Every structure is written in C-alpha cells, then in structure tokens.
Amino acid sequence: MVTQTGTETDELRVWVDQDLCTGDGLCVQYAPEVFEFDVDGLAYVKDGDGDLKLAPGSRVDVPTHLRLDVIDAARECPGDCIHVLRRTDDVEIAGPDAE
Ligand code: SF4
C-alpha cells in the first residue's frame, strides 16, 4: 500500500524514537529483519548484519524487499515513533512528520 509518489523506487532509511515507543511490537511483527526489542522492552532498528542500533536517532537502510512492510509499520505504529525517510533528501515519507 503506497500512496505517495516516488516511494516505489526511492531508497529509504528508518529510525525509531524510543521516547514514544509503547513496546507493543507491531513493528517487529511487520519487519523482524529491521526492528527488534532490546532488553528495555523498546523497539530499535538493526542494520544489515543484525546489530541493534541503540544510539538515539540511529538510522538504518531499509532493505528493498521490506520497504512496504516498514512503511506500513510506520503508519500503524501506536506510538507514532517510526520515521521512514527518503535517503536522497531526508524527506519523511511515512511516520509522524510525513505530509
Ligand atoms: S510499533 Fe511503534 S510503538 Fe510499537 S513497538 Fe514498534 S516502534 Fe514501538
């Protein structure tokens, strides 16, 4: 489900604002290759090697085959805290700051 122009082909990056994460796990269900809980019960992004990125605001590339799953997770995230950005210009295409 993509409704905004360009998202079908743009390379994307994603980050999670843990300050707002409710820990419900929807994102982990959608894209377990990208999102994972740490011991604090909050969701974090992880890189292509599967390493959790614990620093606040850490961004990772979204694998092409998971683009729609990550966008759906951002749109349905109860905490409104998943930010999906277009890699070329950092414009948020899904998440609380998307138009
Ligand atoms: S869907 Fe949003 S609120 Fe829920 S665990 Fe993932 S980042 Fe946190």
PDB file of N, CA, C and O and ligand atoms in Angstrom, residues 16 20-28 37 43 73 76-82, ligand 1:
ATOM      1  N   VAL A  16      13.735   4.885  14.907  1.00  0.00           N
ATOM      2  CA  VAL A  16      12.664   4.811  15.898  1.00  0.00           C
ATOM      3  C   VAL A  16      12.968   5.782  17.044  1.00  0.00           C
ATOM      4  O   VAL A  16      14.100   5.835  17.538  1.00  0.00           O
ATOM      5  N   LEU A  20       8.927   7.538  22.575  1.00  0.00           N
ATOM      6  CA  LEU A  20       7.485   7.423  22.352  1.00  0.00           C
ATOM      7  C   LEU A  20       7.027   5.979  22.151  1.00  0.00           C
ATOM      8  O   LEU A  20       5.837   5.713  22.008  1.00  0.00           O
ATOM      9  N   CYS A  21       7.958   5.054  22.098  1.00  0.00           N
ATOM     10  CA  CYS A  21       7.617   3.654  21.805  1.00  0.00           C
ATOM     11  C   CYS A  21       6.803   3.060  22.945  1.00  0.00           C
ATOM     12  O   CYS A  21       7.154   3.199  24.120  1.00  0.00           O
ATOM     13  N   THR A  22       5.702   2.393  22.600  1.00  0.00           N
ATOM     14  CA  THR A  22       4.847   1.764  23.600  1.00  0.00           C
ATOM     15  C   THR A  22       5.243   0.316  23.875  1.00  0.00           C
ATOM     16  O   THR A  22       4.703  -0.312  24.786  1.00  0.00           O
ATOM     17  N   GLY A  23       6.117  -0.231  23.034  1.00  0.00           N
ATOM     18  CA  GLY A  23       6.567  -1.599  23.231  1.00  0.00           C
ATOM     19  C   GLY A  23       5.557  -2.652  22.844  1.00  0.00           C
ATOM     20  O   GLY A  23       5.657  -3.805  23.265  1.00  0.00           O
ATOM     21  N   ASP A  24       4.598  -2.299  22.007  1.00  0.00           N
ATOM     22  CA  ASP A  24       3.554  -3.262  21.635  1.00  0.00           C
ATOM     23  C   ASP A  24       4.054  -4.317  20.649  1.00  0.00           C
ATOM     24  O   ASP A  24       3.500  -5.401  20.569  1.00  0.00           O
ATOM     25  N   GLY A  25       5.066  -3.985  19.855  1.00  0.00           N
ATOM     26  CA  GLY A  25       5.680  -4.976  18.986  1.00  0.00           C
ATOM     27  C   GLY A  25       5.125  -5.079  17.582  1.00  0.00           C
ATOM     28  O   GLY A  25       5.503  -5.979  16.837  1.00  0.00           O
ATOM     29  N   LEU A  26       4.257  -4.170  17.213  1.00  0.00           N
ATOM     30  CA  LEU A  26       3.696  -4.238  15.863  1.00  0.00           C
ATOM     31  C   LEU A  26       4.802  -4.194  14.802  1.00  0.00           C
ATOM     32  O   LEU A  26       4.770  -4.948  13.829  1.00  0.00           O
ATOM     33  N   CYS A  27       5.764  -3.341  15.000  1.00  0.00           N
ATOM     34  CA  CYS A  27       6.838  -3.199  14.003  1.00  0.00           C
ATOM     35  C   CYS A  27       7.657  -4.477  13.891  1.00  0.00           C
ATOM     36  O   CYS A  27       8.072  -4.860  12.793  1.00  0.00           O
ATOM     37  N   VAL A  28       7.875  -5.148  15.008  1.00  0.00           N
ATOM     38  CA  VAL A  28       8.655  -6.377  14.987  1.00  0.00           C
ATOM     39  C   VAL A  28       7.899  -7.469  14.221  1.00  0.00           C
ATOM     40  O   VAL A  28       8.491  -8.309  13.553  1.00  0.00           O
ATOM     41  N   PHE A  37      13.245  -5.793  19.673  1.00  0.00           N
ATOM     42  CA  PHE A  37      13.253  -5.281  21.043  1.00  0.00           C
ATOM     43  C   PHE A  37      14.633  -5.444  21.669  1.00  0.00           C
ATOM     44  O   PHE A  37      15.303  -6.454  21.470  1.00  0.00           O
ATOM     45  N   ALA A  43      11.500  -0.899  21.003  1.00  0.00           N
ATOM     46  CA  ALA A  43      11.927  -1.328  19.679  1.00  0.00           C
ATOM     47  C   ALA A  43      13.094  -0.468  19.178  1.00  0.00           C
ATOM     48  O   ALA A  43      13.119   0.752  19.377  1.00  0.00           O
ATOM     49  N   ALA A  73       4.371  -0.388   8.915  1.00  0.00           N
ATOM     50  CA  ALA A  73       4.661  -0.333  10.350  1.00  0.00           C
ATOM     51  C   ALA A  73       4.664   1.110  10.833  1.00  0.00           C
ATOM     52  O   ALA A  73       4.096   1.426  11.893  1.00  0.00           O
ATOM     53  N   GLU A  76       1.130   2.518  11.078  1.00  0.00           N
ATOM     54  CA  GLU A  76       0.247   1.914  12.074  1.00  0.00           C
ATOM     55  C   GLU A  76       0.855   1.901  13.475  1.00  0.00           C
ATOM     56  O   GLU A  76       0.192   1.479  14.427  1.00  0.00           O
ATOM     57  N   CYS A  77       2.078   2.352  13.601  1.00  0.00           N
ATOM     58  CA  CYS A  77       2.765   2.376  14.907  1.00  0.00           C
ATOM     59  C   CYS A  77       1.935   3.160  15.925  1.00  0.00           C
ATOM     60  O   CYS A  77       1.646   4.343  15.720  1.00  0.00           O
ATOM     61  N   PRO A  78       1.534   2.528  17.019  1.00  0.00           N
ATOM     62  CA  PRO A  78       0.693   3.208  18.012  1.00  0.00           C
ATOM     63  C   PRO A  78       1.383   4.396  18.676  1.00  0.00           C
ATOM     64  O   PRO A  78       0.724   5.315  19.148  1.00  0.00           O
ATOM     65  N   GLY A  79       2.701   4.375  18.725  1.00  0.00           N
ATOM     66  CA  GLY A  79       3.428   5.472  19.344  1.00  0.00           C
ATOM     67  C   GLY A  79       3.759   6.603  18.375  1.00  0.00           C
ATOM     68  O   GLY A  79       4.333   7.605  18.783  1.00  0.00           O
ATOM     69  N   ASP A  80       3.422   6.420  17.098  1.00  0.00           N
ATOM     70  CA  ASP A  80       3.807   7.408  16.079  1.00  0.00           C
ATOM     71  C   ASP A  80       5.289   7.729  16.177  1.00  0.00           C
ATOM     72  O   ASP A  80       5.692   8.894  16.170  1.00  0.00           O
ATOM     73  N   CYS A  81       6.085   6.717  16.266  1.00  0.00           N
ATOM     74  CA  CYS A  81       7.513   6.966  16.522  1.00  0.00           C
ATOM     75  C   CYS A  81       8.446   6.261  15.547  1.00  0.00           C
ATOM     76  O   CYS A  81       9.649   6.201  15.792  1.00  0.00           O
ATOM     77  N   ILE A  82       7.910   5.740  14.436  1.00  0.00           N
ATOM     78  CA  ILE A  82       8.766   5.182  13.387  1.00  0.00           C
ATOM     79  C   ILE A  82       8.843   6.200  12.262  1.00  0.00           C
ATOM     80  O   ILE A  82       7.809   6.618  11.717  1.00  0.00           O
TER      81      ILE A  82
HETATM   82  S1  SF4 B   1       5.152  -0.291  16.505  1.00  0.00           S
HETATM   83 FE1  SF4 B   1       5.933   1.679  17.297  1.00  0.00          FE
HETATM   84  S2  SF4 B   1       5.250   1.777  19.418  1.00  0.00           S
HETATM   85 FE2  SF4 B   1       5.057  -0.366  18.733  1.00  0.00          FE
HETATM   86  S3  SF4 B   1       6.998  -1.362  19.372  1.00  0.00           S
HETATM   87 FE3  SF4 B   1       7.256  -0.642  17.256  1.00  0.00          FE
HETATM   88  S4  SF4 B   1       8.175   1.413  17.423  1.00  0.00           S
HETATM   89 FE4  SF4 B   1       7.313   0.869  19.437  1.00  0.00          FE
END
